[in-house]
C-alpha atoms as a printed R data frame, in Angstrom:
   type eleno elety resid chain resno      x       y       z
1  ATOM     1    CA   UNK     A     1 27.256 -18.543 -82.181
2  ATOM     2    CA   UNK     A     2 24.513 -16.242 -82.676
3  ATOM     3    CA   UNK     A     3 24.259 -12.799 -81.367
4  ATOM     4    CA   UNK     A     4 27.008 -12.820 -79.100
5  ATOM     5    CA   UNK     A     5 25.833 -15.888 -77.723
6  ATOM     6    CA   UNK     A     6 26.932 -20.003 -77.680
7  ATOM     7    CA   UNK     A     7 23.821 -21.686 -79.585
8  ATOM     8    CA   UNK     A     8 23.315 -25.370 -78.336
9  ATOM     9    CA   UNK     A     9 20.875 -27.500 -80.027
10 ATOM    10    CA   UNK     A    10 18.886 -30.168 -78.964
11 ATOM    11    CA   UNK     A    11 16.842 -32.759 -80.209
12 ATOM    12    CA   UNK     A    12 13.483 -32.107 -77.779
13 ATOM    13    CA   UNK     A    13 12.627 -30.268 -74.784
14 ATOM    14    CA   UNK     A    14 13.090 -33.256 -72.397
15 ATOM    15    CA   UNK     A    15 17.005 -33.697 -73.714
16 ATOM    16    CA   UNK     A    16 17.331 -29.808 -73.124
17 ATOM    17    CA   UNK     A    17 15.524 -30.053 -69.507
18 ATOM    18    CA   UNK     A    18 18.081 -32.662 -68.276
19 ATOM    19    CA   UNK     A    19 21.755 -30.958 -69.851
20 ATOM    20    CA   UNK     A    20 20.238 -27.384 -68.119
21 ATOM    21    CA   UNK     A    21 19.816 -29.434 -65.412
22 ATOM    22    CA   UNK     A    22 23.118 -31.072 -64.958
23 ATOM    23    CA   UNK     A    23 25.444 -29.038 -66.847
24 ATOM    24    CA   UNK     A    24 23.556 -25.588 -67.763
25 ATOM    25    CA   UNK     A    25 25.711 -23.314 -64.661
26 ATOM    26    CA   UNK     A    26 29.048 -24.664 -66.191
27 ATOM    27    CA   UNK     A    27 28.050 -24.453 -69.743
28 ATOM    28    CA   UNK     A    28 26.856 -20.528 -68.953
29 ATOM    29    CA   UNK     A    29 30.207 -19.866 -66.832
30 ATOM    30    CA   UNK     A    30 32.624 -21.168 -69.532
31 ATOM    31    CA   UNK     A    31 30.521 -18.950 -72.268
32 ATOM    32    CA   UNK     A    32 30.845 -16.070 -70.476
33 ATOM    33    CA   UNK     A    33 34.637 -16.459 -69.703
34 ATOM    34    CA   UNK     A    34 35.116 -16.988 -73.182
35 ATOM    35    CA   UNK     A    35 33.627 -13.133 -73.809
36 ATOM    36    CA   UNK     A    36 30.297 -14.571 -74.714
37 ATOM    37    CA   UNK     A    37 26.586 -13.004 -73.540
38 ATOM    38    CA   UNK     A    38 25.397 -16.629 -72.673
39 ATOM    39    CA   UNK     A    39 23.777 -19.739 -74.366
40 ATOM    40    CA   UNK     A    40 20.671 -19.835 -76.139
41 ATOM    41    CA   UNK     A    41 18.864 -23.097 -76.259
42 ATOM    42    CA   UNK     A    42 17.309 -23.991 -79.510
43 ATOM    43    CA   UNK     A    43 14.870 -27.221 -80.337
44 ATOM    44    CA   UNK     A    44 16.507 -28.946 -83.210
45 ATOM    45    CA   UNK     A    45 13.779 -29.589 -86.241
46 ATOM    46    CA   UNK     A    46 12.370 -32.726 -87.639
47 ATOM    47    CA   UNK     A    47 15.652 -34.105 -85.617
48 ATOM    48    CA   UNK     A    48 14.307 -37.386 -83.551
49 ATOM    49    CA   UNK     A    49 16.413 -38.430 -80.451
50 ATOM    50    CA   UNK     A    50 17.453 -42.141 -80.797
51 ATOM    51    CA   UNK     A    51 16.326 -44.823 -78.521
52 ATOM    52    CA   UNK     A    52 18.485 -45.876 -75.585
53 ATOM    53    CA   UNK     A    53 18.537 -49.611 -74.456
């Protein structure tokens, strides 16, 4: 938490684009509920996503 808000870390933008996507609403609604301002989305550094497949 940072600021009165959830902080949710990522390892690139793409990653980030699809959770928004798919679960940002909930994610913002259970925040709030728990007293929170919101979520801030933050690029993790020098982090690399692994491979799939």
């Amino acid at each position: 938490m940072e600021d009165g808000r959830l902080v949710l870390e990522v390892p690139d933008a793409h990653f980030r684009q699809w959770v928004q996507e798919h679960y940002g609403q909930m994610v913002e609604q259970l925040a709030r509920e728990l007293g929170l301002e919101g979520v801030c989305w933050r690029l993790a550094e020098g982090v690399r996503a692994p491979l799939l497949g």
